[in-house]
Amino acid sequence: AQKITQTQPGMFVQEKEAVTLDCTYDTSDQSYGLFWYKQPSSGEMIFLIYQGSYDEQNATEGRYSLNFQKARKSANLVISASQLGDSAMYFCAMREGETGTASKLTFGTGTRLQVTL
Amino acid sequence: DGGITQSPKYLFRKEGQNVTLSCEQNLNHDAMYWYRQDPGQGLRLIYYSQIVNDFQKGDIAEGYSVSREKKESFPLTVTSAQKNPTAFYLCASSQGVKSNQPQHFGDGTRLSIL
């Protein structure tokens, strides 16, 4: 079974609109972390936002917020007020377990977001 | 500025040749990682190192080797045993290995077969 599932290969959004990128995950660990990364066409991976499994509040970082629904095992990324520079691939990733076993990041297959005028 | 430097940006390998990808970080991070990305796919872990002189295999370690002689350096060698090396390789580091610590990435190296 896939550990991280991103069901939207591609998304379009108009400039200044909000967009939600879906991510569901599968783990039996109680302690885990969920991350979102942005990958522009140049290739580098840019860390956007983090949500811990024990965090009660949804994470926010500027225009990025994470809609964390633990019972549904979903961690959707919401980008508000989209900008042309937001056009990129977006990856959801998970890190499982406590210290010593938590080294591996498992990535989804990504969603390509295109922001239009 | 602090960050992760990967070199070269583009690399070509001949059949039967070993090549080494460089990764250097000045973030004083303990842990370092190598990932491989194929077109249209997410990243897969090749090797990781939690401390100097120690490293562990990831999901796709066959055909690759690493060393961690210095905290700031984690070079990856793609050996001739790796039959399909064409991919985008990303190096990352993190302060530690706890689940809440994000990994920060370099700009990547694109490896192709001649």
mmCIF file of C-alpha atoms in Angstrom:
data_model
loop_
_atom_site.group_PDB
_atom_site.id
_atom_site.type_symbol
_atom_site.label_atom_id
_atom_site.label_comp_id
_atom_site.label_asym_id
_atom_site.label_seq_id
_atom_site.Cartn_x
_atom_site.Cartn_y
_atom_site.Cartn_z
ATOM 1 C CA ALA A 1 0.000 0.000 0.000
ATOM 2 C CA GLN A 2 1.156 3.521 -0.742
ATOM 3 C CA LYS A 3 2.273 5.398 2.329
ATOM 4 C CA ILE A 4 1.617 8.810 0.771
ATOM 5 C CA THR A 5 -1.056 9.306 -1.871
ATOM 6 C CA GLN A 6 -1.490 12.442 -3.924
ATOM 7 C CA THR A 7 -4.420 11.843 -6.254
ATOM 8 C CA GLN A 8 -4.184 15.055 -8.284
ATOM 9 C CA PRO A 9 -1.469 14.820 -10.949
ATOM 10 C CA GLY A 10 -2.198 18.384 -12.044
ATOM 11 C CA MET A 11 -4.176 21.393 -10.857
ATOM 12 C CA PHE A 12 -4.974 24.793 -12.296
ATOM 13 C CA VAL A 13 -5.815 27.868 -10.242
ATOM 14 C CA GLN A 14 -6.360 31.473 -11.148
ATOM 15 C CA GLU A 15 -4.094 34.101 -9.719
ATOM 16 C CA LYS A 16 -5.293 35.422 -6.321
ATOM 17 C CA GLU A 17 -7.557 32.416 -5.771
ATOM 18 C CA ALA A 18 -7.034 29.746 -3.096
ATOM 19 C CA VAL A 19 -6.212 26.138 -3.982
ATOM 20 C CA THR A 20 -6.155 22.888 -2.019
ATOM 21 C CA LEU A 21 -3.701 20.107 -2.821
ATOM 22 C CA ASP A 22 -4.728 16.726 -1.457
ATOM 23 C CA CYS A 23 -2.579 14.296 0.504
ATOM 24 C CA THR A 24 -3.550 11.138 2.353
ATOM 25 C CA TYR A 25 -1.153 8.984 4.298
ATOM 26 C CA ASP A 26 -0.948 5.535 5.818
ATOM 27 C CA THR A 27 0.959 4.697 8.981
ATOM 28 C CA SER A 28 0.528 2.614 12.110
ATOM 29 C CA ASP A 29 2.919 4.802 14.116
ATOM 30 C CA GLN A 30 1.490 7.194 16.691
ATOM 31 C CA SER A 31 4.354 9.627 16.211
ATOM 32 C CA TYR A 32 4.947 10.995 12.751
ATOM 33 C CA GLY A 33 5.514 14.222 10.886
ATOM 34 C CA LEU A 34 3.971 15.467 7.664
ATOM 35 C CA PHE A 35 5.783 17.858 5.353
ATOM 36 C CA TRP A 36 5.044 19.723 2.160
ATOM 37 C CA TYR A 37 7.754 20.651 -0.309
ATOM 38 C CA LYS A 38 7.682 22.794 -3.447
ATOM 39 C CA GLN A 39 9.819 21.875 -6.447
ATOM 40 C CA PRO A 40 10.099 24.579 -9.149
ATOM 41 C CA SER A 41 11.240 23.652 -12.640
ATOM 42 C CA SER A 42 14.831 24.395 -11.592
ATOM 43 C CA GLY A 43 14.729 21.274 -9.416
ATOM 44 C CA GLU A 44 15.470 22.308 -5.862
ATOM 45 C CA MET A 45 13.129 21.110 -3.117
ATOM 46 C CA ILE A 46 11.852 23.927 -0.912
ATOM 47 C CA PHE A 47 10.419 23.104 2.517
ATOM 48 C CA LEU A 48 7.041 24.801 3.013
ATOM 49 C CA ILE A 49 5.264 23.565 6.110
ATOM 50 C CA TYR A 50 5.271 20.886 8.807
ATOM 51 C CA GLN A 51 2.535 19.213 10.849
ATOM 52 C CA GLY A 52 3.231 16.875 13.756
ATOM 53 C CA SER A 53 0.918 14.005 14.599
ATOM 54 C CA TYR A 54 0.393 15.357 18.109
ATOM 55 C CA ASP A 55 -0.208 18.953 17.050
ATOM 56 C CA GLU A 56 -3.748 20.009 17.838
ATOM 57 C CA GLN A 57 -3.670 23.148 15.713
ATOM 58 C CA ASN A 58 -3.368 23.164 11.949
ATOM 59 C CA ALA A 59 0.024 24.475 10.848
ATOM 60 C CA THR A 60 0.269 27.797 9.042
ATOM 61 C CA GLU A 61 3.206 29.526 7.338
ATOM 62 C CA GLY A 62 2.316 32.742 5.588
ATOM 63 C CA ARG A 63 0.047 31.880 2.642
ATOM 64 C CA TYR A 64 0.405 28.155 3.310
ATOM 65 C CA SER A 65 -1.778 26.232 5.721
ATOM 66 C CA LEU A 66 -2.190 22.556 6.348
ATOM 67 C CA ASN A 67 -5.664 21.090 6.797
ATOM 68 C CA PHE A 68 -4.841 18.169 9.095
ATOM 69 C CA GLN A 69 -7.594 15.609 9.627
ATOM 70 C CA LYS A 70 -6.017 12.865 11.699
ATOM 71 C CA ALA A 71 -8.967 10.482 11.735
ATOM 72 C CA ARG A 72 -9.145 10.621 7.945
ATOM 73 C CA LYS A 73 -5.347 10.491 7.650
ATOM 74 C CA SER A 74 -5.287 13.497 5.401
ATOM 75 C CA ALA A 75 -2.938 16.476 5.338
ATOM 76 C CA ASN A 76 -4.056 18.799 2.575
ATOM 77 C CA LEU A 77 -2.050 21.894 1.662
ATOM 78 C CA VAL A 78 -3.996 25.115 1.181
ATOM 79 C CA ILE A 79 -2.360 27.956 -0.697
ATOM 80 C CA SER A 80 -4.201 31.241 -0.358
ATOM 81 C CA ALA A 81 -3.997 34.160 -2.787
ATOM 82 C CA SER A 82 -2.111 32.192 -5.445
ATOM 83 C CA GLN A 83 0.721 33.894 -7.278
ATOM 84 C CA LEU A 84 2.322 33.083 -10.628
ATOM 85 C CA GLY A 85 5.469 32.069 -8.748
ATOM 86 C CA ASP A 86 3.519 29.299 -7.039
ATOM 87 C CA SER A 87 3.533 27.292 -10.277
ATOM 88 C CA ALA A 88 5.581 24.191 -9.427
ATOM 89 C CA MET A 89 5.401 20.557 -8.348
ATOM 90 C CA TYR A 90 4.234 20.047 -4.781
ATOM 91 C CA PHE A 91 5.156 16.975 -2.779
ATOM 92 C CA CYS A 92 3.652 15.670 0.417
ATOM 93 C CA ALA A 93 6.022 13.627 2.589
ATOM 94 C CA MET A 94 5.923 11.747 5.870
ATOM 95 C CA ARG A 95 8.463 10.852 8.484
ATOM 96 C CA GLU A 96 7.479 8.066 10.892
ATOM 97 C CA GLY A 97 8.560 7.145 14.392
ATOM 98 C CA GLU A 98 10.739 8.655 17.089
ATOM 99 C CA THR A 99 14.469 9.363 17.164
ATOM 100 C CA GLY A 100 16.617 6.752 15.483
ATOM 101 C CA THR A 101 13.913 5.397 13.246
ATOM 102 C CA ALA A 102 12.594 8.645 11.891
ATOM 103 C CA SER A 103 15.252 9.341 9.300
ATOM 104 C CA LYS A 104 13.357 8.379 6.196
ATOM 105 C CA LEU A 105 11.061 10.750 4.361
ATOM 106 C CA THR A 106 8.492 8.971 2.235
ATOM 107 C CA PHE A 107 7.265 11.093 -0.655
ATOM 108 C CA GLY A 108 4.094 11.091 -2.707
ATOM 109 C CA THR A 109 4.191 11.325 -6.496
ATOM 110 C CA GLY A 110 3.440 15.035 -6.460
ATOM 111 C CA THR A 111 0.887 17.472 -7.858
ATOM 112 C CA ARG A 112 1.799 19.939 -10.580
ATOM 113 C CA LEU A 113 0.173 23.299 -9.899
ATOM 114 C CA GLN A 114 -0.231 25.839 -12.651
ATOM 115 C CA VAL A 115 -1.301 29.359 -11.731
ATOM 116 C CA THR A 116 -3.019 31.247 -14.534
ATOM 117 C CA LEU A 117 -3.780 34.921 -15.082
ATOM 118 C CA ASP B 1 25.005 32.015 3.420
ATOM 119 C CA GLY B 2 24.244 28.652 5.000
ATOM 120 C CA GLY B 3 23.073 25.910 2.727
ATOM 121 C CA ILE B 4 23.702 22.714 0.854
ATOM 122 C CA THR B 5 25.915 22.681 -2.217
ATOM 123 C CA GLN B 6 25.738 19.894 -4.770
ATOM 124 C CA SER B 7 28.162 19.541 -7.641
ATOM 125 C CA PRO B 8 28.284 19.150 -10.507
ATOM 126 C CA LYS B 9 24.888 20.329 -11.707
ATOM 127 C CA TYR B 10 25.066 17.999 -14.729
ATOM 128 C CA LEU B 11 27.088 14.798 -15.000
ATOM 129 C CA PHE B 12 27.541 12.266 -17.759
ATOM 130 C CA ARG B 13 28.637 8.703 -17.186
ATOM 131 C CA LYS B 14 30.109 6.246 -19.626
ATOM 132 C CA GLU B 15 29.243 2.575 -19.479
ATOM 133 C CA GLY B 16 31.207 0.770 -16.791
ATOM 134 C CA GLN B 17 32.362 3.957 -15.133
ATOM 135 C CA ASN B 18 31.980 4.994 -11.511
ATOM 136 C CA VAL B 19 31.076 8.618 -10.852
ATOM 137 C CA THR B 20 30.941 10.590 -7.624
ATOM 138 C CA LEU B 21 28.415 13.285 -6.764
ATOM 139 C CA SER B 22 29.469 15.867 -4.218
ATOM 140 C CA CYS B 23 27.316 17.198 -1.360
ATOM 141 C CA GLU B 24 28.581 19.751 1.144
ATOM 142 C CA GLN B 25 26.602 21.533 3.875
ATOM 143 C CA ASN B 26 27.552 24.382 6.203
ATOM 144 C CA LEU B 27 24.414 24.212 8.325
ATOM 145 C CA ASN B 28 26.144 22.181 11.042
ATOM 146 C CA HIS B 29 23.502 19.489 10.552
ATOM 147 C CA ASP B 30 24.127 16.028 11.943
ATOM 148 C CA ALA B 31 22.093 14.022 9.441
ATOM 149 C CA MET B 32 22.523 13.857 5.679
ATOM 150 C CA TYR B 33 20.612 12.007 2.955
ATOM 151 C CA TRP B 34 20.735 11.072 -0.718
ATOM 152 C CA TYR B 35 17.565 10.731 -2.783
ATOM 153 C CA ARG B 36 16.912 9.761 -6.371
ATOM 154 C CA GLN B 37 14.086 11.259 -8.410
ATOM 155 C CA ASP B 38 12.860 9.747 -11.676
ATOM 156 C CA PRO B 39 10.592 11.672 -14.066
ATOM 157 C CA GLY B 40 7.038 12.025 -12.801
ATOM 158 C CA GLN B 41 7.864 10.413 -9.501
ATOM 159 C CA GLY B 42 8.593 11.374 -5.937
ATOM 160 C CA LEU B 43 11.937 10.965 -4.223
ATOM 161 C CA ARG B 44 13.333 7.643 -3.113
ATOM 162 C CA LEU B 45 15.954 7.292 -0.386
ATOM 163 C CA ILE B 46 19.316 5.829 -1.397
ATOM 164 C CA TYR B 47 21.452 6.251 1.753
ATOM 165 C CA TYR B 48 21.408 8.325 4.895
ATOM 166 C CA SER B 49 23.862 9.167 7.662
ATOM 167 C CA GLN B 50 22.953 10.235 11.178
ATOM 168 C CA ILE B 51 26.513 10.992 12.344
ATOM 169 C CA VAL B 52 30.071 11.018 11.031
ATOM 170 C CA ASN B 53 31.504 7.609 10.096
ATOM 171 C CA ASP B 54 28.050 6.022 10.135
ATOM 172 C CA PHE B 55 25.509 5.490 7.359
ATOM 173 C CA GLN B 56 22.567 3.230 6.534
ATOM 174 C CA LYS B 57 21.023 1.909 3.359
ATOM 175 C CA GLY B 58 17.747 3.353 2.189
ATOM 176 C CA ASP B 59 15.203 1.772 -0.118
ATOM 177 C CA ILE B 60 17.311 1.666 -3.284
ATOM 178 C CA ALA B 61 20.963 1.386 -2.170
ATOM 179 C CA GLU B 62 22.047 -1.266 -4.697
ATOM 180 C CA GLY B 63 24.645 0.090 -7.101
ATOM 181 C CA TYR B 64 25.489 3.075 -4.891
ATOM 182 C CA SER B 65 28.046 3.748 -2.166
ATOM 183 C CA VAL B 66 28.634 6.621 0.256
ATOM 184 C CA SER B 67 31.106 7.825 2.869
ATOM 185 C CA ARG B 68 30.815 10.249 5.793
ATOM 186 C CA GLU B 69 34.311 11.150 6.891
ATOM 187 C CA LYS B 70 33.425 14.744 7.747
ATOM 188 C CA LYS B 71 30.259 16.209 9.204
ATOM 189 C CA GLU B 72 29.822 18.633 6.329
ATOM 190 C CA SER B 73 30.388 16.195 3.459
ATOM 191 C CA PHE B 74 28.413 13.188 2.185
ATOM 192 C CA PRO B 75 29.556 12.134 -1.315
ATOM 193 C CA LEU B 76 27.600 9.587 -3.331
ATOM 194 C CA THR B 77 29.301 7.220 -5.774
ATOM 195 C CA VAL B 78 27.204 5.733 -8.554
ATOM 196 C CA THR B 79 28.965 2.503 -9.437
ATOM 197 C CA SER B 80 28.945 0.517 -12.657
ATOM 198 C CA ALA B 81 26.657 -1.948 -10.883
ATOM 199 C CA GLN B 82 23.841 0.621 -11.084
ATOM 200 C CA LYS B 83 22.363 -0.334 -14.457
ATOM 201 C CA ASN B 84 19.893 2.534 -14.721
ATOM 202 C CA PRO B 85 21.611 5.575 -13.213
ATOM 203 C CA THR B 86 19.924 8.263 -15.296
ATOM 204 C CA ALA B 87 18.000 10.365 -12.773
ATOM 205 C CA PHE B 88 17.988 13.548 -10.740
ATOM 206 C CA TYR B 89 19.911 13.177 -7.469
ATOM 207 C CA LEU B 90 19.128 15.300 -4.453
ATOM 208 C CA CYS B 91 21.141 15.626 -1.273
ATOM 209 C CA ALA B 92 19.512 16.784 1.956
ATOM 210 C CA SER B 93 20.423 17.440 5.562
ATOM 211 C CA SER B 94 18.590 17.894 8.848
ATOM 212 C CA GLN B 95 19.557 19.001 12.336
ATOM 213 C CA GLY B 96 18.761 15.545 13.694
ATOM 214 C CA VAL B 97 16.547 12.609 12.972
ATOM 215 C CA LYS B 98 13.466 13.402 15.033
ATOM 216 C CA SER B 99 10.211 13.270 13.135
ATOM 217 C CA ASN B 100 9.596 17.026 13.469
ATOM 218 C CA GLN B 101 12.857 18.144 11.879
ATOM 219 C CA PRO B 102 12.548 19.083 8.204
ATOM 220 C CA GLN B 103 15.131 18.084 5.672
ATOM 221 C CA HIS B 104 16.679 20.859 3.609
ATOM 222 C CA PHE B 105 17.767 20.103 0.076
ATOM 223 C CA GLY B 106 20.486 21.076 -2.345
ATOM 224 C CA ASP B 107 19.828 22.063 -5.957
ATOM 225 C CA GLY B 108 20.444 18.570 -7.303
ATOM 226 C CA THR B 109 22.642 16.828 -9.869
ATOM 227 C CA ARG B 110 21.287 15.465 -13.160
ATOM 228 C CA LEU B 111 23.096 12.295 -14.164
ATOM 229 C CA SER B 112 22.869 10.892 -17.691
ATOM 230 C CA ILE B 113 24.410 7.958 -19.525
ATOM 231 C CA LEU B 114 26.592 8.697 -22.558
#
